[in-house]
Amino acid sequence: MKPLRRFRTLPVTLRVPLITAALMIILGLVASQSVLSALGRVQEARLSETAKLHIEGLSVALGPSVLRQDVWEVYDILDRARAGNEGQRLLLTVVADERGRVLAATDPRRAPVGAAAADFETGAVGPEAVRMTGDPVLRVTALLQYQGRTIGAIVTELDVTDLLAERRNVTLWLLFGNAMATVVLAFGGWLAVARILRPVGALVQAMDASGGAPRPIPETEIPQGDPGLARLIATYNQMTTAVEERAEAERRLADRERFVSLGRLSSSLAHEVNNPLGGLLNAADTIHTYADRPEVVRQSAELMQRGLGHLRDVTRAILDQNRLDRAGQRLRPEDFEDLRLLFEPEAHSRSQLLDWQVQAGAGALSGHPAAPVRQVALNLLLNAGVAAGMHGRVGFAVSNGGETLSISVSNTGAAMTEADLARLMASGPLPPGGGVGLRLVHDIVTGLGGRLSHDRKGEQTVIRADLPAHGSDHA
């Protein structure tokens, strides 16, 4: 399975030539086996015919001499037979009498007269059963019959070295030819596939070189001769246009989301400012009416001082949140106090319980940039406040664990939808519907090298952002 899985990961320009080469190898093996089988049948037929003619001729010529036990006549007949057309293939011929003793042989030193003929019959077969076994010497045996009776036997050794060499040469030529054909066809397949997929390669290069922003392929690089690939590239060009339009729409949505957030905060802050102003006007009217009563004037002045102090705190928070020169500021504990002052009116308007815990000191906060961290915390708080609903509970906690600053925002209420989770946790295209506040949190945390996590515990949703420290220079 692993080789197959690795093969599937290879590019098409390699897989097609490899498949072609494999098919050629299989075809070559089948064709070579067929050729070698046919050659073997031809060789075996020639050998069988040679052995049959040799033994039948000897049987006719040797019958009377063997019957008379005329050794010298048998020798003479064997010499004349050996000098025939196939004499170079006959290594040894042994003639035995009816007792199984050697009567004569073409090589008397190997087969002396009177020796047992059974020693030469080992592995011998009849002329019709001769087969190529890979042995350079084959033995053929047959009974010697004369006038209807068996008077002895003939054993012949045949030299088939030349036939084996012929078979070996044919095998080498077949291997060489098949290898050359396989290489040529595989190379041709690679060229053909590479040429066919050249437009696809241009498409891949355009996507790789885009740096996250797909660029269209020029019309001159679209293959007009291939309608399928031309349609594919045209579709890709349309997709790039759609991606650019979608990115522009996302930027506009982000701007709109920021304005909506500012509008919500402005409404809450207007309510927060309006109440102290009403009290200040009442205190001023009381002082004007009871100017001759020092105790009343003093109490009204104290009320005015508390109201003006509250207005001062609200105004400072607004200035700190929207001041343009905060881009290079380091994070401070006061930043979270300002966020609390900004968010509390939102929570009070829904009668929500706010649990606020900041356990990180100034030293741990100074390694983080103020503006993006505040933006992340504010967006998470605003979304948590909406999700908690009336009489819900919102939690905000900041802690420091070594080199990591953890911001955790929790809320009761319904769980986050799949679309909201996709906006917060993923980097793909924005799902339809909704704003981009959660995606903005994702982009800021990712840009800072941090990590977001989401957890649902009972009826409480917890979102945590872990931000690594970058040092005061980076901040």
CSV table of C-alpha atoms in Angstrom, one decimal:
chain,number,residue,atom,x,y,z
A,1,MET,CA,0.0,0.0,0.0
A,2,LYS,CA,2.8,2.4,0.8
A,3,PRO,CA,4.4,2.2,-2.7
A,4,LEU,CA,1.0,2.7,-4.3
A,5,ARG,CA,0.4,5.7,-2.0
A,6,ARG,CA,3.8,7.1,-2.9
A,7,PHE,CA,3.1,6.5,-6.6
A,8,ARG,CA,-0.2,8.5,-6.4
A,9,THR,CA,1.8,11.5,-5.0
A,10,LEU,CA,4.0,11.7,-8.1
A,11,PRO,CA,3.3,14.3,-10.7
A,12,VAL,CA,1.3,13.3,-13.8
A,13,THR,CA,4.3,13.9,-16.0
A,14,LEU,CA,6.1,11.1,-14.2
A,15,ARG,CA,3.1,8.7,-13.6
A,16,VAL,CA,2.1,8.4,-17.3
A,17,PRO,CA,5.7,7.5,-18.5
A,18,LEU,CA,6.0,5.0,-15.6
A,19,ILE,CA,2.7,3.4,-16.5
A,20,THR,CA,3.7,3.3,-20.1
A,21,ALA,CA,7.1,1.7,-19.2
A,22,ALA,CA,5.3,-0.9,-17.0
A,23,LEU,CA,2.9,-1.8,-19.8
A,24,MET,CA,5.8,-2.1,-22.2
A,25,ILE,CA,7.7,-4.3,-19.8
A,26,ILE,CA,4.7,-6.6,-19.4
A,27,LEU,CA,4.1,-6.7,-23.2
A,28,GLY,CA,7.8,-7.3,-23.8
A,29,LEU,CA,7.8,-10.2,-21.3
A,30,VAL,CA,4.7,-11.8,-23.0
A,31,ALA,CA,6.1,-11.3,-26.5
A,32,SER,CA,9.6,-12.6,-25.5
A,33,GLN,CA,8.1,-15.7,-23.9
A,34,SER,CA,6.1,-16.4,-27.0
A,35,VAL,CA,9.1,-16.0,-29.2
A,36,LEU,CA,11.3,-18.2,-27.0
A,37,SER,CA,8.6,-20.8,-26.8
A,38,ALA,CA,8.2,-20.9,-30.6
A,39,LEU,CA,12.0,-21.1,-30.9
A,40,GLY,CA,12.2,-23.9,-28.4
A,41,ARG,CA,9.5,-25.9,-30.3
A,42,VAL,CA,11.4,-25.5,-33.5
A,43,GLN,CA,14.7,-26.6,-31.9
A,44,GLU,CA,13.1,-29.6,-30.2
A,45,ALA,CA,11.4,-30.6,-33.5
A,46,ARG,CA,14.8,-30.4,-35.3
A,47,LEU,CA,16.5,-32.5,-32.6
A,48,SER,CA,13.7,-35.1,-32.5
A,49,GLU,CA,13.8,-35.4,-36.3
A,50,THR,CA,17.7,-35.7,-36.2
A,51,ALA,CA,17.6,-38.4,-33.5
A,52,LYS,CA,14.8,-40.3,-35.1
A,53,LEU,CA,16.5,-40.4,-38.5
A,54,HIS,CA,19.9,-41.3,-37.0
A,55,ILE,CA,18.5,-44.2,-34.9
A,56,GLU,CA,16.2,-45.5,-37.6
A,57,GLY,CA,19.1,-45.5,-40.1
A,58,LEU,CA,21.4,-47.3,-37.6
A,59,SER,CA,18.7,-49.8,-36.8
A,60,VAL,CA,18.4,-50.8,-40.5
A,61,ALA,CA,22.2,-50.9,-41.0
A,62,LEU,CA,23.2,-52.6,-37.7
A,63,GLY,CA,20.6,-55.4,-37.5
A,64,PRO,CA,22.5,-58.2,-39.3
A,65,SER,CA,25.9,-57.2,-37.8
A,66,VAL,CA,24.5,-57.1,-34.2
A,67,LEU,CA,22.8,-60.4,-34.7
A,68,ARG,CA,26.1,-62.0,-35.8
A,69,GLN,CA,28.0,-60.1,-33.0
A,70,ASP,CA,30.3,-58.7,-35.6
A,71,VAL,CA,32.0,-56.0,-33.6
A,72,TRP,CA,34.2,-54.6,-36.5
A,73,GLU,CA,31.3,-54.3,-38.8
A,74,VAL,CA,29.4,-52.4,-36.2
A,75,TYR,CA,32.3,-50.1,-35.7
A,76,ASP,CA,32.5,-49.4,-39.4
A,77,ILE,CA,28.8,-48.6,-39.7
A,78,LEU,CA,29.1,-46.2,-36.7
A,79,ASP,CA,32.0,-44.4,-38.3
A,80,ARG,CA,30.2,-44.0,-41.6
A,81,ALA,CA,27.1,-42.7,-39.8
A,82,ARG,CA,29.2,-40.2,-37.8
A,83,ALA,CA,30.7,-38.8,-41.0
A,84,GLY,CA,27.2,-37.8,-42.3
A,85,ASN,CA,25.6,-34.4,-42.3
A,86,GLU,CA,24.8,-34.2,-38.6
A,87,GLY,CA,28.0,-35.9,-37.5
A,88,GLN,CA,29.2,-32.8,-35.7
A,89,ARG,CA,26.2,-33.0,-33.3
A,90,LEU,CA,26.7,-36.7,-32.5
A,91,LEU,CA,29.1,-36.9,-29.5
A,92,LEU,CA,28.8,-40.6,-28.8
A,93,THR,CA,26.8,-43.6,-30.1
A,94,VAL,CA,26.7,-46.8,-28.1
A,95,VAL,CA,25.4,-50.1,-29.5
A,96,ALA,CA,24.4,-52.7,-26.9
A,97,ASP,CA,23.5,-56.4,-27.4
A,98,GLU,CA,20.4,-58.1,-26.0
A,99,ARG,CA,22.3,-58.8,-22.8
A,100,GLY,CA,22.8,-55.0,-22.1
A,101,ARG,CA,26.5,-55.1,-22.8
A,102,VAL,CA,28.4,-52.7,-25.0
A,103,LEU,CA,29.0,-54.3,-28.4
A,104,ALA,CA,30.6,-51.2,-30.0
A,105,ALA,CA,30.8,-47.4,-29.6
A,106,THR,CA,32.1,-44.4,-31.5
A,107,ASP,CA,34.5,-43.7,-28.5
A,108,PRO,CA,35.8,-47.1,-27.3
A,109,ARG,CA,37.7,-45.4,-24.4
A,110,ARG,CA,34.5,-44.1,-22.9
A,111,ALA,CA,32.4,-47.2,-23.7
A,112,PRO,CA,34.7,-50.2,-23.9
A,113,VAL,CA,33.4,-53.5,-25.3
A,114,GLY,CA,31.6,-55.5,-22.7
A,115,ALA,CA,30.8,-52.6,-20.4
A,116,ALA,CA,27.3,-52.2,-19.0
A,117,ALA,CA,25.2,-50.1,-21.4
A,118,ALA,CA,22.9,-49.1,-18.5
A,119,ASP,CA,25.5,-46.5,-17.4
A,120,PHE,CA,24.8,-44.6,-20.6
A,121,GLU,CA,21.1,-44.9,-20.5
A,122,THR,CA,20.7,-42.6,-17.4
A,123,GLY,CA,18.5,-39.6,-18.4
A,124,ALA,CA,18.0,-40.9,-21.9
A,125,VAL,CA,14.6,-40.5,-23.6
A,126,GLY,CA,13.1,-41.7,-26.8
A,127,PRO,CA,13.5,-39.7,-30.1
A,128,GLU,CA,10.0,-38.4,-30.0
A,129,ALA,CA,10.4,-37.1,-26.4
A,130,VAL,CA,13.5,-35.0,-26.9
A,131,ARG,CA,13.2,-31.6,-25.0
A,132,MET,CA,15.6,-28.7,-24.4
A,133,THR,CA,16.4,-28.8,-20.8
A,134,GLY,CA,19.3,-26.3,-20.6
A,135,ASP,CA,21.9,-29.2,-20.5
A,136,PRO,CA,24.4,-28.9,-23.4
A,137,VAL,CA,24.3,-32.7,-23.9
A,138,LEU,CA,21.1,-34.7,-24.4
A,139,ARG,CA,20.8,-38.6,-24.5
A,140,VAL,CA,18.5,-40.5,-26.8
A,141,THR,CA,17.8,-44.2,-26.6
A,142,ALA,CA,15.9,-46.7,-28.7
A,143,LEU,CA,15.6,-50.5,-29.0
A,144,LEU,CA,17.4,-52.2,-31.9
A,145,GLN,CA,14.9,-54.5,-33.6
A,146,TYR,CA,15.6,-56.9,-36.5
A,147,GLN,CA,13.1,-59.3,-38.1
A,148,GLY,CA,10.5,-58.6,-35.4
A,149,ARG,CA,12.7,-59.3,-32.5
A,150,THR,CA,14.7,-57.0,-30.1
A,151,ILE,CA,18.4,-57.8,-30.5
A,152,GLY,CA,19.9,-54.8,-28.5
A,153,ALA,CA,19.7,-51.0,-27.9
A,154,ILE,CA,21.2,-47.8,-29.3
A,155,VAL,CA,22.2,-44.8,-27.0
A,156,THR,CA,23.2,-41.5,-28.6
A,157,GLU,CA,24.5,-38.3,-27.0
A,158,LEU,CA,23.6,-35.1,-28.9
A,159,ASP,CA,25.6,-31.8,-28.6
A,160,VAL,CA,23.1,-28.9,-28.3
A,161,THR,CA,25.6,-26.2,-27.3
A,162,ASP,CA,24.9,-24.2,-30.5
A,163,LEU,CA,21.1,-24.4,-29.9
A,164,LEU,CA,21.5,-23.1,-26.4
A,165,ALA,CA,23.8,-20.3,-27.7
A,166,GLU,CA,21.2,-19.4,-30.3
A,167,ARG,CA,18.5,-19.3,-27.6
A,168,ARG,CA,20.7,-17.1,-25.4
A,169,ASN,CA,21.4,-14.7,-28.2
A,170,VAL,CA,17.7,-14.4,-29.1
A,171,THR,CA,16.9,-13.7,-25.4
A,172,LEU,CA,19.6,-11.0,-25.2
A,173,TRP,CA,18.3,-9.3,-28.4
A,174,LEU,CA,14.8,-9.5,-27.1
A,175,LEU,CA,15.8,-7.9,-23.8
A,176,PHE,CA,17.8,-5.2,-25.6
A,177,GLY,CA,15.0,-4.4,-28.1
A,178,ASN,CA,12.3,-4.3,-25.4
A,179,ALA,CA,14.5,-2.1,-23.2
A,180,MET,CA,15.1,0.3,-26.0
A,181,ALA,CA,11.4,0.4,-27.0
A,182,THR,CA,10.4,0.9,-23.3
A,183,VAL,CA,12.8,3.8,-22.9
A,184,VAL,CA,11.8,5.5,-26.2
A,185,LEU,CA,8.1,5.1,-25.5
A,186,ALA,CA,8.4,6.3,-21.9
A,187,PHE,CA,10.4,9.4,-23.0
A,188,GLY,CA,7.9,10.0,-25.7
A,189,GLY,CA,5.1,9.7,-23.2
A,190,TRP,CA,6.8,12.2,-20.9
A,191,LEU,CA,7.3,14.7,-23.8
A,192,ALA,CA,3.6,14.3,-24.8
A,193,VAL,CA,2.3,14.7,-21.3
A,194,ALA,CA,4.6,17.6,-20.5
A,195,ARG,CA,3.4,19.4,-23.6
A,196,ILE,CA,-0.2,18.7,-22.9
A,197,LEU,CA,0.1,19.9,-19.3
A,198,ARG,CA,2.2,23.0,-20.1
A,199,PRO,CA,-0.8,25.3,-19.7
A,200,VAL,CA,-1.6,23.6,-16.4
A,201,GLY,CA,2.0,24.3,-15.3
A,202,ALA,CA,1.5,28.0,-16.2
A,203,LEU,CA,-1.7,28.0,-14.2
A,204,VAL,CA,0.2,26.5,-11.2
A,205,GLN,CA,3.0,29.0,-11.5
A,206,ALA,CA,0.5,31.9,-11.6
A,207,MET,CA,-1.1,30.6,-8.4
A,208,ASP,CA,2.2,30.1,-6.6
A,209,ALA,CA,3.7,33.4,-7.6
A,210,SER,CA,0.6,35.3,-6.6
A,211,GLY,CA,1.6,35.6,-2.9
A,212,GLY,CA,-2.0,35.0,-1.8
A,213,ALA,CA,-3.5,37.4,-4.4
A,214,PRO,CA,-4.3,35.3,-7.6
A,215,ARG,CA,-3.3,37.0,-10.8
A,216,PRO,CA,-4.9,36.3,-14.2
A,217,ILE,CA,-3.1,34.5,-17.0
A,218,PRO,CA,-2.5,36.6,-20.1
A,219,GLU,CA,-4.6,35.7,-23.2
A,220,THR,CA,-1.5,35.0,-25.2
A,221,GLU,CA,-0.7,32.0,-22.8
A,222,ILE,CA,-4.1,30.4,-23.2
A,223,PRO,CA,-3.9,27.3,-25.5
A,224,GLN,CA,-6.5,27.9,-28.2
A,225,GLY,CA,-6.0,24.4,-29.6
A,226,ASP,CA,-7.3,22.7,-26.4
A,227,PRO,CA,-10.8,23.8,-25.6
A,228,GLY,CA,-10.9,22.1,-22.2
A,229,LEU,CA,-7.7,23.7,-20.9
A,230,ALA,CA,-8.7,27.1,-22.4
A,231,ARG,CA,-12.0,26.9,-20.6
A,232,LEU,CA,-10.2,25.9,-17.4
A,233,ILE,CA,-7.8,28.9,-17.6
A,234,ALA,CA,-10.7,31.3,-18.5
A,235,THR,CA,-12.6,30.0,-15.4
A,236,TYR,CA,-9.5,30.7,-13.3
A,237,ASN,CA,-9.2,34.3,-14.7
A,238,GLN,CA,-12.8,34.8,-13.8
A,239,MET,CA,-12.1,33.4,-10.3
A,240,THR,CA,-9.2,35.8,-9.8
A,241,THR,CA,-11.5,38.7,-10.6
A,242,ALA,CA,-14.2,37.4,-8.2
A,243,VAL,CA,-11.5,37.0,-5.5
A,244,GLU,CA,-10.4,40.6,-5.9
A,245,GLU,CA,-14.0,41.8,-5.7
A,246,ARG,CA,-14.5,39.7,-2.6
A,247,ALA,CA,-11.4,41.1,-1.0
A,248,GLU,CA,-12.6,44.6,-1.7
A,249,ALA,CA,-16.0,43.8,-0.3
A,250,GLU,CA,-14.4,42.3,2.9
A,251,ARG,CA,-12.4,45.5,3.3
A,252,ARG,CA,-15.5,47.6,3.0
A,253,LEU,CA,-17.3,45.3,5.5
A,254,ALA,CA,-14.4,45.7,7.9
A,255,ASP,CA,-14.7,49.5,7.7
A,256,ARG,CA,-18.4,49.3,8.2
A,257,GLU,CA,-17.9,47.0,11.2
A,258,ARG,CA,-15.6,49.5,12.8
A,259,PHE,CA,-18.1,52.3,12.3
A,260,VAL,CA,-20.9,50.1,13.7
A,261,SER,CA,-18.8,49.4,16.8
A,262,LEU,CA,-18.0,53.1,17.2
A,263,GLY,CA,-21.7,53.8,16.8
A,264,ARG,CA,-22.7,51.4,19.5
A,265,LEU,CA,-20.0,52.7,21.8
A,266,SER,CA,-21.0,56.3,21.1
A,267,SER,CA,-24.6,55.5,21.9
A,268,SER,CA,-23.6,53.9,25.2
A,269,LEU,CA,-21.2,56.7,26.1
A,270,ALA,CA,-23.8,59.4,25.2
A,271,HIS,CA,-26.1,57.7,27.8
A,272,GLU,CA,-23.2,57.5,30.2
A,273,VAL,CA,-22.4,61.2,29.8
A,274,ASN,CA,-26.0,62.4,29.8
A,275,ASN,CA,-26.8,61.1,33.3
A,276,PRO,CA,-23.9,63.0,35.0
A,277,LEU,CA,-24.9,66.1,33.1
A,278,GLY,CA,-28.4,65.9,34.4
A,279,GLY,CA,-27.0,65.6,38.0
A,280,LEU,CA,-24.6,68.5,37.4
A,281,LEU,CA,-27.4,70.7,36.1
A,282,ASN,CA,-29.5,69.9,39.2
A,283,ALA,CA,-26.5,70.6,41.5
A,284,ALA,CA,-25.9,74.0,39.7
A,285,ASP,CA,-29.6,74.9,40.1
A,286,THR,CA,-29.5,73.9,43.8
A,287,ILE,CA,-26.4,76.2,44.4
A,288,HIS,CA,-28.1,79.0,42.5
A,289,THR,CA,-31.3,78.6,44.5
A,290,TYR,CA,-29.7,78.0,48.0
A,291,ALA,CA,-26.6,80.2,47.7
A,292,ASP,CA,-27.2,81.4,51.3
A,293,ARG,CA,-27.0,77.9,52.7
A,294,PRO,CA,-23.3,76.8,52.9
A,295,GLU,CA,-24.1,73.2,53.8
A,296,VAL,CA,-26.3,72.7,50.7
A,297,VAL,CA,-23.8,74.5,48.5
A,298,ARG,CA,-21.0,72.2,49.8
A,299,GLN,CA,-23.0,69.0,49.1
A,300,SER,CA,-23.9,70.2,45.7
A,301,ALA,CA,-20.3,71.1,44.9
A,302,GLU,CA,-19.2,67.6,46.0
A,303,LEU,CA,-21.8,66.1,43.7
A,304,MET,CA,-20.6,68.3,40.8
A,305,GLN,CA,-17.0,67.3,41.5
A,306,ARG,CA,-17.9,63.6,41.4
A,307,GLY,CA,-19.9,64.0,38.2
A,308,LEU,CA,-17.1,66.0,36.5
A,309,GLY,CA,-14.5,63.4,37.5
A,310,HIS,CA,-16.7,60.7,35.9
A,311,LEU,CA,-17.0,62.8,32.7
A,312,ARG,CA,-13.2,63.3,32.7
A,313,ASP,CA,-12.6,59.5,33.0
A,314,VAL,CA,-15.1,58.8,30.1
A,315,THR,CA,-13.5,61.5,27.9
A,316,ARG,CA,-10.0,60.1,28.6
A,317,ALA,CA,-11.1,56.6,27.7
A,318,ILE,CA,-12.5,57.8,24.4
A,319,LEU,CA,-9.3,59.7,23.6
A,320,ASP,CA,-7.1,56.8,24.5
A,321,GLN,CA,-9.2,54.4,22.4
A,322,ASN,CA,-9.3,56.5,19.2
A,323,ARG,CA,-6.0,58.4,19.4
A,324,LEU,CA,-4.0,57.8,16.2
A,325,ASP,CA,-0.6,58.0,17.9
A,326,ARG,CA,-1.3,54.8,19.9
A,327,ALA,CA,0.1,52.7,17.0
A,328,GLY,CA,3.5,52.4,18.7
A,329,GLN,CA,2.4,52.4,22.3
A,330,ARG,CA,3.2,49.5,24.7
A,331,LEU,CA,0.4,47.8,26.5
A,332,ARG,CA,-0.4,49.1,30.1
A,333,PRO,CA,-2.8,48.1,32.9
A,334,GLU,CA,-4.6,51.4,32.2
A,335,ASP,CA,-5.6,50.2,28.8
A,336,PHE,CA,-7.7,47.4,30.3
A,337,GLU,CA,-9.3,49.9,32.8
A,338,ASP,CA,-10.3,52.1,29.8
A,339,LEU,CA,-11.8,49.1,28.1
A,340,ARG,CA,-13.8,48.3,31.2
A,341,LEU,CA,-15.0,51.9,31.4
A,342,LEU,CA,-16.1,51.7,27.7
A,343,PHE,CA,-17.8,48.3,28.0
A,344,GLU,CA,-19.6,48.7,31.3
A,345,PRO,CA,-22.4,50.9,29.9
A,346,GLU,CA,-23.0,48.2,27.2
A,347,ALA,CA,-23.2,45.6,30.0
A,348,HIS,CA,-25.5,47.7,32.2
A,349,SER,CA,-27.9,48.4,29.3
A,350,ARG,CA,-28.5,44.6,29.2
A,351,SER,CA,-28.5,44.1,33.0
A,352,GLN,CA,-25.5,41.8,32.6
A,353,LEU,CA,-23.1,40.6,35.3
A,354,LEU,CA,-19.5,41.6,34.4
A,355,ASP,CA,-16.6,39.5,35.9
A,356,TRP,CA,-13.4,41.5,35.3
A,357,GLN,CA,-10.0,40.0,36.3
A,358,VAL,CA,-6.6,41.5,35.1
A,359,GLN,CA,-3.8,39.5,36.8
A,360,ALA,CA,-0.9,40.6,34.5
A,361,GLY,CA,1.4,43.4,35.8
A,362,ALA,CA,2.9,46.3,33.9
A,363,GLY,CA,6.1,44.4,33.2
A,364,ALA,CA,4.3,41.5,31.6
A,365,LEU,CA,2.1,43.8,29.5
A,366,SER,CA,4.9,46.0,28.2
A,367,GLY,CA,6.1,43.4,25.7
A,368,HIS,CA,2.8,43.7,23.7
A,369,PRO,CA,1.5,46.4,21.4
A,370,ALA,CA,-1.4,48.3,22.8
A,371,ALA,CA,-3.6,49.1,19.8
A,372,PRO,CA,-4.0,45.5,18.4
A,373,VAL,CA,-4.4,43.9,21.8
A,374,ARG,CA,-7.1,46.5,22.8
A,375,GLN,CA,-8.8,45.9,19.4
A,376,VAL,CA,-8.9,42.1,20.0
A,377,ALA,CA,-10.2,42.5,23.6
A,378,LEU,CA,-12.9,45.0,22.6
A,379,ASN,CA,-14.2,43.0,19.7
A,380,LEU,CA,-14.4,39.8,21.8
A,381,LEU,CA,-16.2,41.8,24.6
A,382,LEU,CA,-18.7,43.3,22.2
A,383,ASN,CA,-19.5,39.9,20.7
A,384,ALA,CA,-19.7,38.3,24.1
A,385,GLY,CA,-22.1,41.0,25.3
A,386,VAL,CA,-24.4,40.4,22.3
A,387,ALA,CA,-24.3,36.6,22.8
A,388,ALA,CA,-25.0,36.8,26.6
A,389,GLY,CA,-28.3,38.7,26.0
A,390,MET,CA,-30.4,40.2,28.8
A,391,HIS,CA,-29.4,39.3,32.3
A,392,GLY,CA,-26.5,37.2,31.0
A,393,ARG,CA,-23.0,37.0,32.4
A,394,VAL,CA,-19.7,38.2,30.7
A,395,GLY,CA,-16.3,37.3,31.9
A,396,PHE,CA,-12.9,39.0,31.1
A,397,ALA,CA,-9.6,37.6,32.4
A,398,VAL,CA,-6.0,38.6,31.5
A,399,SER,CA,-3.1,36.4,32.8
A,400,ASN,CA,0.6,36.0,32.1
A,401,GLY,CA,2.2,32.7,31.6
A,402,GLY,CA,6.0,33.1,31.0
A,403,GLU,CA,6.4,34.7,27.6
A,404,THR,CA,2.7,34.4,26.7
A,405,LEU,CA,-0.2,36.8,27.5
A,406,SER,CA,-3.6,35.1,27.7
A,407,ILE,CA,-6.8,37.0,27.2
A,408,SER,CA,-9.9,35.0,28.0
A,409,VAL,CA,-13.5,36.2,27.3
A,410,SER,CA,-16.5,34.1,28.4
A,411,ASN,CA,-20.2,34.6,28.2
A,412,THR,CA,-23.4,32.7,28.8
A,413,GLY,CA,-26.1,32.2,26.2
A,414,ALA,CA,-26.3,30.2,23.0
A,415,ALA,CA,-23.3,28.5,21.5
A,416,MET,CA,-21.5,30.0,18.5
A,417,THR,CA,-22.7,29.1,15.1
A,418,GLU,CA,-20.6,27.2,12.6
A,419,ALA,CA,-20.3,30.4,10.5
A,420,ASP,CA,-19.1,32.5,13.5
A,421,LEU,CA,-16.6,29.8,14.3
A,422,ALA,CA,-15.3,29.8,10.8
A,423,ARG,CA,-14.9,33.6,10.9
A,424,LEU,CA,-13.0,33.3,14.2
A,425,MET,CA,-10.8,30.1,13.8
A,426,ALA,CA,-10.2,29.7,10.0
A,427,SER,CA,-8.4,31.7,7.4
A,428,GLY,CA,-10.6,30.8,4.4
A,429,PRO,CA,-13.2,33.0,2.7
A,430,LEU,CA,-15.8,34.7,4.9
A,431,PRO,CA,-19.1,32.8,5.1
A,432,PRO,CA,-22.1,34.8,3.9
A,433,GLY,CA,-23.9,36.9,6.4
A,434,GLY,CA,-22.8,38.6,9.6
A,435,GLY,CA,-20.0,41.0,10.2
A,436,VAL,CA,-16.2,40.7,10.1
A,437,GLY,CA,-15.4,41.5,13.8
A,438,LEU,CA,-14.5,37.9,14.6
A,439,ARG,CA,-12.4,37.6,11.4
A,440,LEU,CA,-10.6,40.8,12.4
A,441,VAL,CA,-9.8,39.2,15.8
A,442,HIS,CA,-8.4,36.1,13.9
A,443,ASP,CA,-6.3,38.3,11.6
A,444,ILE,CA,-4.8,40.4,14.4
A,445,VAL,CA,-4.0,37.4,16.6
A,446,THR,CA,-2.5,35.5,13.7
A,447,GLY,CA,-0.5,38.6,12.7
A,448,LEU,CA,0.9,38.8,16.2
A,449,GLY,CA,2.0,35.1,16.0
A,450,GLY,CA,-0.7,34.1,18.6
A,451,ARG,CA,-3.2,31.3,18.8
A,452,LEU,CA,-7.0,31.3,19.3
A,453,SER,CA,-9.0,28.6,21.1
A,454,HIS,CA,-12.7,28.0,21.5
A,455,ASP,CA,-14.4,25.9,24.2
A,456,ARG,CA,-18.0,25.3,25.2
A,457,LYS,CA,-18.5,24.3,28.8
A,458,GLY,CA,-22.2,23.7,29.7
A,459,GLU,CA,-24.0,27.0,28.9
A,460,GLN,CA,-20.8,29.0,28.8
A,461,THR,CA,-18.7,29.9,25.7
A,462,VAL,CA,-15.0,30.6,26.3
A,463,ILE,CA,-12.7,32.2,23.7
A,464,ARG,CA,-9.0,32.5,24.6
A,465,ALA,CA,-6.2,34.4,22.7
A,466,ASP,CA,-2.6,33.5,23.6
A,467,LEU,CA,-0.2,36.2,22.4
A,468,PRO,CA,3.6,35.8,22.5
A,469,ALA,CA,5.7,38.7,23.8
A,470,HIS,CA,7.6,40.6,21.1
A,471,GLY,CA,9.6,43.0,23.2
A,472,SER,CA,9.2,46.8,23.5
A,473,ASP,CA,10.9,47.5,20.2
A,474,HIS,CA,8.4,45.5,18.2
A,475,ALA,CA,5.5,46.8,20.3
